[in-house]
Coordinates of N, CA and C in Angstrom, one line a residue:
G1 N -23.7 -15.8 -14.4 CA -22.6 -14.9 -14.6 C -23.1 -13.5 -14.4
G2 N -22.2 -12.5 -14.6 CA -22.5 -11.1 -14.4 C -21.4 -10.3 -15.1
T3 N -21.5 -9.0 -14.9 CA -20.5 -8.1 -15.4 C -20.0 -7.2 -14.3
M4 N -18.9 -6.6 -14.4 CA -18.3 -5.6 -13.5 C -17.5 -4.7 -14.3
E5 N -17.6 -3.4 -14.0 CA -16.9 -2.3 -14.7 C -15.7 -1.9 -13.7
I6 N -14.5 -1.9 -14.3 CA -13.4 -1.5 -13.5 C -12.7 -0.3 -14.1
D7 N -12.2 0.5 -13.3 CA -11.5 1.7 -13.8 C -10.2 1.9 -13.1
A8 N -9.3 2.6 -13.7 CA -8.0 3.0 -13.0 C -8.4 3.9 -11.8
P9 N -7.7 3.7 -10.7 CA -8.0 4.5 -9.5 C -8.0 6.0 -9.7
T10 N -7.2 6.5 -10.7 CA -7.1 7.9 -11.0 C -8.3 8.5 -11.7
S11 N -9.2 7.7 -12.3 CA -10.3 8.3 -13.0 C -11.5 8.5 -12.0
S12 N -11.5 9.7 -11.5 CA -12.3 10.1 -10.3 C -13.8 10.2 -10.5
S13 N -14.2 10.7 -11.7 CA -15.6 11.0 -11.8 C -16.3 10.2 -12.8
A14 N -17.6 9.9 -12.6 CA -18.4 9.1 -13.6 C -18.5 9.9 -14.9
Q15 N -18.5 11.2 -14.8 CA -18.6 12.1 -16.0 C -17.3 11.9 -16.8
E16 N -16.2 11.9 -16.2 CA -14.9 11.7 -16.9 C -14.9 10.3 -17.6
R17 N -15.4 9.3 -16.9 CA -15.4 7.9 -17.5 C -16.3 7.9 -18.7
R18 N -17.5 8.5 -18.6 CA -18.4 8.5 -19.7 C -17.9 9.2 -21.0
R19 N -17.0 10.2 -20.8 CA -16.4 10.9 -22.0 C -15.4 10.1 -22.7
T20 N -14.9 9.0 -22.1 CA -13.9 8.2 -22.7 C -14.5 7.1 -23.6
Q21 N -14.1 7.1 -24.9 CA -14.6 6.1 -25.8 C -14.2 4.7 -25.5
R22 N -15.1 3.8 -25.4 CA -14.8 2.4 -25.2 C -14.9 1.7 -26.5
V23 N -14.0 0.7 -26.7 CA -13.9 -0.1 -27.9 C -14.1 -1.6 -27.5
P24 N -14.6 -2.4 -28.4 CA -14.7 -3.8 -28.1 C -13.4 -4.4 -27.7
F25 N -13.4 -5.3 -26.7 CA -12.1 -5.9 -26.2 C -12.4 -7.3 -25.8
D26 N -12.0 -8.3 -26.6 CA -12.3 -9.7 -26.3 C -11.1 -10.4 -25.9
A27 N -10.9 -10.5 -24.5 CA -9.7 -11.1 -24.0 C -9.9 -11.8 -22.7
R28 N -9.2 -12.8 -22.3 CA -9.2 -13.3 -21.0 C -8.5 -12.4 -20.0
V29 N -9.1 -12.2 -18.9 CA -8.6 -11.3 -17.9 C -8.5 -12.1 -16.5
R30 N -7.4 -11.9 -15.8 CA -7.3 -12.5 -14.5 C -7.4 -11.4 -13.5
V31 N -8.2 -11.5 -12.5 CA -8.5 -10.5 -11.5 C -8.0 -10.9 -10.2
W32 N -7.1 -10.2 -9.5 CA -6.6 -10.5 -8.2 C -7.2 -9.5 -7.2
T33 N -7.9 -10.0 -6.2 CA -8.5 -9.1 -5.2 C -7.5 -8.8 -4.1
A34 N -7.9 -7.8 -3.3 CA -7.0 -7.3 -2.2 C -6.8 -8.4 -1.1
D35 N -7.8 -9.3 -1.0 CA -7.7 -10.4 0.0 C -6.9 -11.6 -0.5
G36 N -6.3 -11.5 -1.7 CA -5.6 -12.6 -2.2 C -6.4 -13.6 -3.1
G37 N -7.6 -13.3 -3.3 CA -8.5 -14.2 -4.2 C -8.2 -13.8 -5.6
A38 N -8.6 -14.8 -6.5 CA -8.4 -14.6 -7.9 C -9.6 -15.1 -8.6
L39 N -10.0 -14.4 -9.7 CA -11.1 -14.9 -10.5 C -10.8 -14.6 -12.0
R40 N -11.4 -15.4 -12.8 CA -11.2 -15.2 -14.3 C -12.4 -14.5 -14.9
A41 N -12.2 -13.7 -15.8 CA -13.2 -12.9 -16.5 C -12.9 -12.8 -18.0
E42 N -13.8 -12.3 -18.7 CA -13.6 -12.0 -20.2 C -13.9 -10.5 -20.4
G43 N -13.0 -9.9 -21.1 CA -13.1 -8.5 -21.4 C -14.2 -8.3 -22.4
E44 N -15.1 -7.3 -22.2 CA -16.1 -6.9 -23.2 C -15.7 -5.6 -24.0
N45 N -15.3 -4.6 -23.2 CA -14.8 -3.4 -23.9 C -13.7 -2.8 -23.0
I46 N -13.0 -1.9 -23.6 CA -11.9 -1.2 -22.9 C -11.8 0.2 -23.3
S47 N -11.3 1.1 -22.4 CA -11.1 2.5 -22.8 C -9.8 2.9 -22.1
E48 N -9.4 4.1 -22.3 CA -8.2 4.7 -21.7 C -8.2 4.6 -20.2
L49 N -9.5 4.6 -19.6 CA -9.6 4.7 -18.2 C -10.1 3.4 -17.5
G50 N -10.7 2.5 -18.3 CA -11.3 1.3 -17.7 C -11.6 0.2 -18.6
M51 N -12.4 -0.8 -18.1 CA -12.7 -2.0 -18.8 C -14.0 -2.6 -18.3
L52 N -14.8 -3.1 -19.1 CA -16.0 -3.9 -18.7 C -15.7 -5.4 -18.8
L53 N -15.9 -6.1 -17.7 CA -15.6 -7.5 -17.7 C -16.9 -8.3 -17.5
R54 N -16.9 -9.5 -18.1 CA -18.0 -10.5 -17.9 C -17.4 -11.6 -17.1
T55 N -18.1 -12.0 -16.0 CA -17.7 -13.1 -15.2 C -18.5 -14.3 -15.4
S56 N -18.0 -15.4 -15.1 CA -18.7 -16.7 -15.4 C -19.6 -17.1 -14.2
G57 N -19.4 -16.6 -13.1 CA -20.2 -17.1 -11.9 C -20.7 -15.9 -11.1
D58 N -21.0 -16.1 -9.8 CA -21.5 -15.1 -8.9 C -20.4 -14.4 -8.2
E59 N -19.2 -14.3 -8.8 CA -18.0 -13.9 -8.1 C -17.7 -12.4 -8.4
V60 N -18.7 -11.6 -8.6 CA -18.5 -10.2 -8.8 C -18.1 -9.5 -7.5
T61 N -17.0 -8.7 -7.6 CA -16.4 -8.1 -6.5 C -17.1 -6.8 -6.1
A62 N -17.1 -6.5 -4.8 CA -17.8 -5.3 -4.4 C -17.1 -4.0 -4.9
S63 N -18.0 -3.0 -5.1 CA -17.4 -1.7 -5.6 C -16.4 -1.1 -4.6
D64 N -15.5 -0.3 -5.2 CA -14.5 0.4 -4.5 C -13.4 -0.5 -3.9
Q65 N -13.4 -1.8 -4.2 CA -12.3 -2.7 -3.8 C -11.2 -2.6 -4.7
P66 N -9.9 -2.4 -4.2 CA -8.8 -2.4 -5.1 C -8.5 -3.7 -5.7
L67 N -8.1 -3.7 -7.0 CA -7.8 -5.0 -7.7 C -6.5 -4.8 -8.4
R68 N -6.0 -6.0 -8.8 CA -4.9 -6.0 -9.8 C -5.3 -6.9 -10.9
I69 N -5.2 -6.5 -12.1 CA -5.7 -7.3 -13.2 C -4.5 -7.5 -14.2
T70 N -4.5 -8.7 -14.8 CA -3.5 -9.0 -15.8 C -4.3 -9.5 -17.1
F71 N -3.7 -9.1 -18.2 CA -4.3 -9.5 -19.5 C -3.3 -9.3 -20.6
H72 N -3.6 -9.9 -21.8 CA -2.7 -9.7 -23.0 C -3.4 -8.8 -24.0
L73 N -2.6 -8.0 -24.6 CA -3.1 -7.2 -25.7 C -2.7 -8.0 -27.0
P74 N -3.5 -7.8 -28.1 CA -3.1 -8.5 -29.3 C -1.7 -8.2 -29.8
K75 N -1.0 -9.2 -30.2 CA 0.4 -9.1 -30.7 C 1.4 -8.6 -29.7
V76 N 1.1 -8.7 -28.4 CA 2.0 -8.3 -27.4 C 2.3 -9.5 -26.5
E77 N 3.5 -10.0 -26.4 CA 3.8 -11.2 -25.7 C 3.7 -11.1 -24.2
T78 N 4.2 -10.0 -23.6 CA 4.2 -9.8 -22.2 C 2.8 -9.4 -21.7
P79 N 2.2 -10.0 -20.7 CA 0.9 -9.6 -20.2 C 1.0 -8.2 -19.5
L80 N 0.0 -7.4 -19.6 CA -0.1 -6.2 -18.9 C -0.6 -6.4 -17.5
Q81 N -0.1 -5.7 -16.5 CA -0.6 -5.8 -15.2 C -0.9 -4.4 -14.7
V82 N -2.2 -4.1 -14.3 CA -2.6 -2.8 -13.9 C -3.4 -2.8 -12.6
E83 N -3.3 -1.7 -11.8 CA -4.1 -1.6 -10.6 C -5.4 -1.0 -11.0
A84 N -6.5 -1.4 -10.4 CA -7.9 -1.0 -10.8 C -8.8 -1.0 -9.6
E85 N -10.0 -0.6 -9.8 CA -11.0 -0.7 -8.7 C -12.4 -0.9 -9.4
V86 N -13.2 -1.6 -8.7 CA -14.6 -1.9 -9.3 C -15.4 -0.6 -9.1
V87 N -16.0 -0.1 -10.2 CA -16.9 1.1 -10.1 C -18.4 0.7 -10.2
H88 N -18.6 -0.5 -10.7 CA -20.0 -1.0 -10.8 C -20.0 -2.5 -10.9
G89 N -20.5 -3.1 -9.9 CA -20.4 -4.6 -9.9 C -21.8 -5.2 -10.0

């Protein structure tokens, strides 16, 4: 397995990402890649600008690739769907 860090496309700088506090986030995440592929991951932490994901296999996506992710927040029935990109794979 491995990890990948994803951020919202609007979070432009590494310095900006580091200033944002991350909190533990244990959730199943579905990742949809630009080429139509999909993979499952587990959330490790989340912030206002991004999320760290743990993957089960060697399916880490290349950096700078646009993604769409879906996940559930605790006590929220409807899954969230957001656009993101890999910043560290």
